[in-house]
C-alpha cells in the first residue's frame, strides 16, 4: 500500500477520496430517547450465541439523533453536508460472560460516511429518513426545553413509515436513560465474495472518550412501530413504556477492541 | 367553494389535503447571515420599476436559515418532516416612494410547503439544498457560540454548488444585521395560462408579529458564489465584506398587505 | 417589466433564473395506469360547483409517470436533473355543461419546476416520492413488455406510503385507458396575501398538441391506498378494478384556455 | 449463527432485515459510456502493487448507468425503491501477471443496498447523485436512439458537480466499448476496528453470467471533470477523447473468486 492511501475505499494517491477517513472521530449530537419493554423473546432472538439475556430482558431503547461529526481539524464542519446526519438507533441489553452490556440491533442513517463508519464499529446501519423535533428558544414553532415541551421523532425507509415516537417533558432527570448503558458490544460483519460465510464476524467493544453530556430532560413517551416487508423492527413492539429523554451528547472515538470472533 | 376546502391546492372535502394551510404561520429558526457589498448596478438591475436604489445601493445580505414552522395547534411539529426546512435567501435594499425597504431577490428552500408559502408572500423560491453548521454545547464536533466559533453555509441546486459562506464569531453584536431591515417589499407573481403576462404581479409588504430574537453574535465573513446556466446569483459577487452574524429568530405571519399592482 | 425578465419568479436581468421558463413545453414519458371504481360520492365531493358528475361517476385513474420534459432547444435534456421527474396523478371524470371532461384531483411530483408548471395548469401538485418498475429488454431484473410482465408503482409523501399499484400485462390493448379522456378541465388557484379568498381561481382547459402514443399494453391491476393525516387520497379507495395499462406518451403544451372564473 | 440470519447486517431472526440479501443478484441497466485517455501516470497511481500498467495505460472509461436489480423471485422489482439505482463508475485498464484486466477505481451510487453490494465486490462505492438522459420513442423531450441523438450524464456529490459527459450518436457500433473489458479485478477492503490495517484487503475477480447486451450505439463524446476537496477524480482529466456509447446490459452474479491477498 505504498502508493494507495486511505482508511477505507476508495484508496487513492493522496488519500483524500476515501469515504471514511481514519479516527479519531468527534461527535456532538442531540438525542430524543424512548425507553420501553417489549416481549423479552423478541430481544433474545436478536442476541448472538455469545451473549446472554439481560436482567431486564425486554428493555429496549430507541434513540433519534441529530449529529455533527468530524475528524481532527474539523474541515467537515464548514462543509456541513459532510458532517451532519440524522439516525434512529435501537439498543437492547444483554450480558457477556455474566457482565451487563448493551447492543445496537437496528440503526438507520441518512449519510454514506456515517453508514460505513457504523459498519466499522458493528452498527448494522441502513439508509433511513429520520426527523426529530428541535427545541427552540424564540418564537412559537417549537417546544422549549421545559416541562410540557413535546418532541416527535419519525423513521421511514423507502417511503414507508417504520416508527413514530413522542416524548413530553416533565422535568430534569436525576439519572437519565438506563437501557443504553455501556459497555456497548456490537458485532462487526462483512460478507465474503467467494462464500456465504462472512469474511469478518466479530464481537467488539465500542467505547468513546472525552464524553460530555448536557442536562438531561425526562418525560413521558409514546411509540408506534409499523410493518415492512424489508424490516423486522415491529417484532419489538412496545408492551410497557418506561420513559423518554432529551439531551445533547458529545464524545470521541479512537478505534476500539475486538472481544472475540463469533463462532460460525 | 361550498364543498371544496383549503387555503391552497389541492382543495378537498375535508380541507386536510392542501399543501399550504391558512395563516397564521409560526416560525422559529436559526440564521447564519453574511452581509457584503457587490456592484450596485447588479442590485439595481434586480429592482422593479416601482422601487428606487437604496442609499447603500450595493449592499447584499445572504442568509442561511434552519427553520421550524407550524400552523396554530402545532401538529406539524410532532411530524417534523412537515415543519422543518432549510433555506438560503438573498436580500437587497431599495426605496419605495423615498422610504427605505428591503427585498428578497433570490431564495432556495428544500420543502414544498415552504416553497408555496414563499410564493404567496412574494418570495421567489426554488428548490435548493442548504447546509449550515450548528453550534454545539458538548463534544468537539462543532463550534461554540463564542469568539472564534466558525460556521459554514452552503447552497447547491441540481448538484451544482452556488454559494459557500463562512462566518467566524468575534463577539456579541450591539446592532445586528443591517441590510435585511423591514419593511420587506416582495413581489407576488403567478403566471397566466392563456397569456405570457402574469395573472398576479403585485408589490406586497411582508410583516410579522410577535418577533423574538436571541442574542446576536457577530464576526468576520467570507463568501464565494459560483456560476450556473440556470441562475444569475453570481452577478452579485462580493466586492467588500461587511460582516457576519449568527442568531435565532421567531415570528408569526397573519397575512399581509398589497402595496400596489406592478405595471406591465 | 422592462428590466426584469422571466415567465415565473424569480425574475432576473437575463431571464435565466426563473424556475419555469415560458412555453412551449415538450414532454415524453412512460405511464403506468390503473383504472378502477370507487364510491361515486367520494369523486363527486371533489368536483367544484361548475362541474357535474360523470356518467360513470365513481371511475378513477391513477397514473404513475416517469417524464422527460424541456423547452424549445432542449438544453434541459443534457443536464437531466432539470428535465427528468416522476409523478403520481389521480384523474376522475366529470361533465361541464353536459359535456364529458376529465380532471386531475390529486398529483404528487418530485421536482420544483414540474410543481410550478403544474400549478400554472391547475394541477394541484405537491411533493411526493414516486417509483415505478421499468420494462427491460436484457437481463433478469425487470419485466418485459409482454404478457405476464408485472409492474409496480409506489407513492410516498414525507416517509408515509400513500399508494401501491401493480399491473400485470395480458396483451396489447385495442382501446387504451378510458377514464383520463380529454378534454382535461383543471382548476387554477393561487392564494391571496391580504385575504383568505384566492387571487386566482379559474376553470381551465389543458390541451396538448403533437401527441404521440406508443403501442399500449393492458392487463390486470391491483391498488392499495393508505391513510395520512395530511392527505385525503384514501377516500378514493377501490371498490372495483377496471384494468391496468403501460405505454409511452409525448406531447407539447403551448399554454391553454380559461373556461370560466370559479364562483367564490 | 443458529438464530440470526442474513447475508449482511443487520442479522435478524427471520433474515428479512439484512441490507443485502445473498446472491444471486440479477441486473438490467442502461449505460452511457465515455472512453478517453488521460495522463497514464494518473492511472498508474491508482493501481495496487499486484497490478501492472495496461498496454494503453492512460485509457479510462466513465459509465453512467441506470439500473434495476433484484434477487431470485424479484420481489424488489414491484417495490422499485428497492430495485432501482443510478451510478457513475470509472474503469481503467491494468495487467495481472501479464494478463490484461480492468478495474473500477471510483464509483458513486444513490442507494444503500447497491453501495454495500458494491463493497462486497470491491467496488469502492460512495454516495453520489447521478443523472443521465433517457432515449425516447415518442414526443420531443428526448433523443432517439439514432444518429444525432445527444445524451448527457452528470455526477454530483454533496451538492458539488464532479463530472459532466455528453455523447452524440453517429451509428451502431461494430465493436462496442473497449476499456472496460473483462476480467474485472477489484480490491475488496474493509477497515479493522482495533488497527489502522484493513481487516479485509484482497484482489478479487467479479464475473457475471447470463450476460445480454442490446445493440450498441456509438458516437462522439465530451467530458468535463471538476475539483472537490473530498475527491481525486479530476486527476483523471481527459487528454484525448476516444468515443461514446449507449446500450443496455443485463447479467447475473453468483459471487466470485478471490485472486490473492494484497500485501500490506
PDB file of C-alpha atoms in Angstrom, chain A residues 76-227:
ATOM      1  CA  UNK A  76     -16.096  18.702   7.584  1.00  0.00           C
ATOM      2  CA  UNK A  77     -17.772  21.191   9.925  1.00  0.00           C
ATOM      3  CA  UNK A  78     -17.539  24.087   7.463  1.00  0.00           C
ATOM      4  CA  UNK A  79     -18.982  21.991   4.611  1.00  0.00           C
ATOM      5  CA  UNK A  80     -21.802  20.590   6.701  1.00  0.00           C
ATOM      6  CA  UNK A  81     -23.080  18.098   4.130  1.00  0.00           C
ATOM      7  CA  UNK A  82     -20.002  16.167   5.188  1.00  0.00           C
ATOM      8  CA  UNK A  83     -20.562  16.488   8.952  1.00  0.00           C
ATOM      9  CA  UNK A  84     -24.308  16.398   9.638  1.00  0.00           C
ATOM     10  CA  UNK A  85     -26.557  13.357   9.686  1.00  0.00           C
ATOM     11  CA  UNK A  86     -29.577  12.025  11.479  1.00  0.00           C
ATOM     12  CA  UNK A  87     -30.159   8.499  12.619  1.00  0.00           C
ATOM     13  CA  UNK A  88     -32.551   6.250  14.525  1.00  0.00           C
ATOM     14  CA  UNK A  89     -30.966   3.516  16.599  1.00  0.00           C
ATOM     15  CA  UNK A  90     -32.396   0.617  18.581  1.00  0.00           C
ATOM     16  CA  UNK A  91     -30.482  -0.643  21.612  1.00  0.00           C
ATOM     17  CA  UNK A  92     -31.161  -3.640  23.842  1.00  0.00           C
ATOM     18  CA  UNK A  93     -29.460  -5.022  26.924  1.00  0.00           C
ATOM     19  CA  UNK A  94     -27.586  -8.326  27.200  1.00  0.00           C
ATOM     20  CA  UNK A  95     -24.824  -9.988  29.198  1.00  0.00           C
ATOM     21  CA  UNK A  96     -21.387 -11.148  28.117  1.00  0.00           C
ATOM     22  CA  UNK A  97     -19.882 -13.769  30.415  1.00  0.00           C
ATOM     23  CA  UNK A  98     -22.273 -12.597  33.116  1.00  0.00           C
ATOM     24  CA  UNK A  99     -21.440  -8.909  32.786  1.00  0.00           C
ATOM     25  CA  UNK A 100     -24.137  -6.441  31.623  1.00  0.00           C
ATOM     26  CA  UNK A 101     -23.623  -4.947  28.158  1.00  0.00           C
ATOM     27  CA  UNK A 102     -25.797  -3.103  25.668  1.00  0.00           C
ATOM     28  CA  UNK A 103     -26.061  -3.657  21.950  1.00  0.00           C
ATOM     29  CA  UNK A 104     -27.300  -1.884  18.854  1.00  0.00           C
ATOM     30  CA  UNK A 105     -29.601  -4.259  16.984  1.00  0.00           C
ATOM     31  CA  UNK A 106     -31.003  -1.921  14.317  1.00  0.00           C
ATOM     32  CA  UNK A 107     -29.969   1.510  13.083  1.00  0.00           C
ATOM     33  CA  UNK A 108     -30.852   3.734  10.125  1.00  0.00           C
ATOM     34  CA  UNK A 109     -28.878   6.773   8.970  1.00  0.00           C
ATOM     35  CA  UNK A 110     -29.096   9.314   6.143  1.00  0.00           C
ATOM     36  CA  UNK A 111     -25.448   9.725   5.033  1.00  0.00           C
ATOM     37  CA  UNK A 112     -22.969   7.357   3.416  1.00  0.00           C
ATOM     38  CA  UNK A 113     -19.916   8.236   5.534  1.00  0.00           C
ATOM     39  CA  UNK A 114     -21.896   7.609   8.713  1.00  0.00           C
ATOM     40  CA  UNK A 115     -23.130   4.299   7.305  1.00  0.00           C
ATOM     41  CA  UNK A 116     -19.623   2.978   6.670  1.00  0.00           C
ATOM     42  CA  UNK A 117     -18.337   4.396   9.944  1.00  0.00           C
ATOM     43  CA  UNK A 118     -21.121   2.462  11.612  1.00  0.00           C
ATOM     44  CA  UNK A 119     -20.266  -0.803   9.847  1.00  0.00           C
ATOM     45  CA  UNK A 120     -16.658  -0.453  11.035  1.00  0.00           C
ATOM     46  CA  UNK A 121     -17.999  -0.319  14.621  1.00  0.00           C
ATOM     47  CA  UNK A 122     -20.561  -3.094  14.194  1.00  0.00           C
ATOM     48  CA  UNK A 123     -23.536  -0.771  13.906  1.00  0.00           C
ATOM     49  CA  UNK A 124     -25.834  -2.503  11.360  1.00  0.00           C
ATOM     50  CA  UNK A 125     -26.657   0.693   9.501  1.00  0.00           C
ATOM     51  CA  UNK A 126     -29.060   1.012   6.618  1.00  0.00           C
ATOM     52  CA  UNK A 127     -30.344   4.149   4.955  1.00  0.00           C
ATOM     53  CA  UNK A 128     -33.352   5.736   6.613  1.00  0.00           C
ATOM     54  CA  UNK A 129     -35.048   9.110   6.708  1.00  0.00           C
ATOM     55  CA  UNK A 130     -35.099  10.436  10.251  1.00  0.00           C
ATOM     56  CA  UNK A 131     -36.807  13.551  11.564  1.00  0.00           C
ATOM     57  CA  UNK A 132     -36.907  14.885  15.125  1.00  0.00           C
ATOM     58  CA  UNK A 133     -38.406  17.999  16.668  1.00  0.00           C
ATOM     59  CA  UNK A 134     -35.875  20.624  17.743  1.00  0.00           C
ATOM     60  CA  UNK A 135     -36.284  22.687  20.892  1.00  0.00           C
ATOM     61  CA  UNK A 136     -36.407  26.423  20.259  1.00  0.00           C
ATOM     62  CA  UNK A 137     -35.669  29.459  22.379  1.00  0.00           C
ATOM     63  CA  UNK A 138     -37.647  32.059  20.403  1.00  0.00           C
ATOM     64  CA  UNK A 139     -40.934  32.018  18.506  1.00  0.00           C
ATOM     65  CA  UNK A 140     -43.904  29.680  18.614  1.00  0.00           C
ATOM     66  CA  UNK A 141     -42.713  26.985  16.219  1.00  0.00           C
ATOM     67  CA  UNK A 142     -41.226  24.506  18.614  1.00  0.00           C
ATOM     68  CA  UNK A 143     -41.165  23.207  22.140  1.00  0.00           C
ATOM     69  CA  UNK A 144     -38.977  24.672  24.847  1.00  0.00           C
ATOM     70  CA  UNK A 145     -36.664  22.500  26.889  1.00  0.00           C
ATOM     71  CA  UNK A 146     -39.112  22.838  29.769  1.00  0.00           C
ATOM     72  CA  UNK A 147     -41.927  20.874  31.360  1.00  0.00           C
ATOM     73  CA  UNK A 148     -44.691  20.357  28.797  1.00  0.00           C
ATOM     74  CA  UNK A 149     -42.392  20.505  25.772  1.00  0.00           C
ATOM     75  CA  UNK A 150     -43.386  17.815  23.260  1.00  0.00           C
ATOM     76  CA  UNK A 151     -40.924  16.251  20.814  1.00  0.00           C
ATOM     77  CA  UNK A 152     -41.624  13.918  17.904  1.00  0.00           C
ATOM     78  CA  UNK A 153     -39.302  11.509  16.137  1.00  0.00           C
ATOM     79  CA  UNK A 154     -40.058   9.637  12.920  1.00  0.00           C
ATOM     80  CA  UNK A 155     -38.229   6.974  10.924  1.00  0.00           C
ATOM     81  CA  UNK A 156     -39.052   5.989   7.350  1.00  0.00           C
ATOM     82  CA  UNK A 157     -37.314   3.727   4.853  1.00  0.00           C
ATOM     83  CA  UNK A 158     -38.089   3.666   1.157  1.00  0.00           C
ATOM     84  CA  UNK A 159     -41.181   5.774   1.709  1.00  0.00           C
ATOM     85  CA  UNK A 160     -42.590   3.532   4.437  1.00  0.00           C
ATOM     86  CA  UNK A 161     -43.044   4.879   7.956  1.00  0.00           C
ATOM     87  CA  UNK A 162     -41.386   2.465  10.421  1.00  0.00           C
ATOM     88  CA  UNK A 163     -41.540   4.330  13.732  1.00  0.00           C
ATOM     89  CA  UNK A 164     -43.195   7.324  15.333  1.00  0.00           C
ATOM     90  CA  UNK A 165     -42.166   8.445  18.803  1.00  0.00           C
ATOM     91  CA  UNK A 166     -43.322  11.236  21.044  1.00  0.00           C
ATOM     92  CA  UNK A 167     -41.783  12.499  24.305  1.00  0.00           C
ATOM     93  CA  UNK A 168     -43.404  15.128  26.527  1.00  0.00           C
ATOM     94  CA  UNK A 169     -41.015  16.572  29.078  1.00  0.00           C
ATOM     95  CA  UNK A 170     -41.827  16.594  32.781  1.00  0.00           C
ATOM     96  CA  UNK A 171     -38.571  17.925  34.226  1.00  0.00           C
ATOM     97  CA  UNK A 172     -34.859  17.453  34.592  1.00  0.00           C
ATOM     98  CA  UNK A 173     -33.805  13.849  35.091  1.00  0.00           C
ATOM     99  CA  UNK A 174     -31.797  12.691  38.069  1.00  0.00           C
ATOM    100  CA  UNK A 175     -30.500   9.530  36.410  1.00  0.00           C
ATOM    101  CA  UNK A 176     -31.022   9.734  32.664  1.00  0.00           C
ATOM    102  CA  UNK A 177     -31.635   6.806  30.316  1.00  0.00           C
ATOM    103  CA  UNK A 178     -30.819   3.311  31.593  1.00  0.00           C
ATOM    104  CA  UNK A 179     -31.144   0.817  28.729  1.00  0.00           C
ATOM    105  CA  UNK A 180     -28.308   2.046  26.552  1.00  0.00           C
ATOM    106  CA  UNK A 181     -25.658   1.692  29.267  1.00  0.00           C
ATOM    107  CA  UNK A 182     -22.021   0.990  28.398  1.00  0.00           C
ATOM    108  CA  UNK A 183     -20.180  -1.166  27.631  1.00  0.00           C
ATOM    109  CA  UNK A 184     -21.541  -1.343  24.078  1.00  0.00           C
ATOM    110  CA  UNK A 185     -20.970  -4.756  22.446  1.00  0.00           C
ATOM    111  CA  UNK A 186     -21.722  -4.701  18.726  1.00  0.00           C
ATOM    112  CA  UNK A 187     -20.953  -7.318  16.075  1.00  0.00           C
ATOM    113  CA  UNK A 188     -18.817  -6.368  13.089  1.00  0.00           C
ATOM    114  CA  UNK A 189     -19.763  -8.331  10.000  1.00  0.00           C
ATOM    115  CA  UNK A 190     -18.643  -8.134   6.381  1.00  0.00           C
ATOM    116  CA  UNK A 191     -19.671 -10.649   3.714  1.00  0.00           C
ATOM    117  CA  UNK A 192     -17.230 -12.785   1.754  1.00  0.00           C
ATOM    118  CA  UNK A 193     -17.121 -12.782  -2.009  1.00  0.00           C
ATOM    119  CA  UNK A 194     -16.372 -16.478  -2.515  1.00  0.00           C
ATOM    120  CA  UNK A 195     -18.582 -17.935   0.222  1.00  0.00           C
ATOM    121  CA  UNK A 196     -21.843 -17.359   2.085  1.00  0.00           C
ATOM    122  CA  UNK A 197     -19.850 -17.296   5.343  1.00  0.00           C
ATOM    123  CA  UNK A 198     -18.844 -13.782   6.430  1.00  0.00           C
ATOM    124  CA  UNK A 199     -15.264 -12.606   5.946  1.00  0.00           C
ATOM    125  CA  UNK A 200     -15.480 -10.628   9.200  1.00  0.00           C
ATOM    126  CA  UNK A 201     -17.760 -11.533  12.108  1.00  0.00           C
ATOM    127  CA  UNK A 202     -16.510 -10.482  15.499  1.00  0.00           C
ATOM    128  CA  UNK A 203     -17.857  -9.178  18.775  1.00  0.00           C
ATOM    129  CA  UNK A 204     -16.404  -5.760  19.504  1.00  0.00           C
ATOM    130  CA  UNK A 205     -16.496  -3.119  22.172  1.00  0.00           C
ATOM    131  CA  UNK A 206     -17.233   0.469  21.137  1.00  0.00           C
ATOM    132  CA  UNK A 207     -16.135   2.914  23.773  1.00  0.00           C
ATOM    133  CA  UNK A 208     -15.755   6.651  23.436  1.00  0.00           C
ATOM    134  CA  UNK A 209     -13.631   9.095  25.381  1.00  0.00           C
ATOM    135  CA  UNK A 210     -13.993  12.747  26.291  1.00  0.00           C
ATOM    136  CA  UNK A 211     -17.713  12.255  26.860  1.00  0.00           C
ATOM    137  CA  UNK A 212     -19.797  15.310  27.644  1.00  0.00           C
ATOM    138  CA  UNK A 213     -23.499  15.330  28.423  1.00  0.00           C
ATOM    139  CA  UNK A 214     -25.859  18.261  28.686  1.00  0.00           C
ATOM    140  CA  UNK A 215     -28.507  18.410  31.387  1.00  0.00           C
ATOM    141  CA  UNK A 216     -30.924  15.555  30.666  1.00  0.00           C
ATOM    142  CA  UNK A 217     -34.665  16.202  30.415  1.00  0.00           C
ATOM    143  CA  UNK A 218     -37.090  13.375  31.044  1.00  0.00           C
ATOM    144  CA  UNK A 219     -40.771  12.813  30.405  1.00  0.00           C
ATOM    145  CA  UNK A 220     -43.497  10.512  29.232  1.00  0.00           C
ATOM    146  CA  UNK A 221     -43.179   8.653  25.965  1.00  0.00           C
ATOM    147  CA  UNK A 222     -45.246   7.060  23.231  1.00  0.00           C
ATOM    148  CA  UNK A 223     -44.031   4.822  20.419  1.00  0.00           C
ATOM    149  CA  UNK A 224     -45.683   3.204  17.411  1.00  0.00           C
ATOM    150  CA  UNK A 225     -43.844   0.722  15.167  1.00  0.00           C
ATOM    151  CA  UNK A 226     -45.063  -0.284  11.717  1.00  0.00           C
ATOM    152  CA  UNK A 227     -44.589  -3.300   9.475  1.00  0.00           C
TER     153      UNK A 227
END
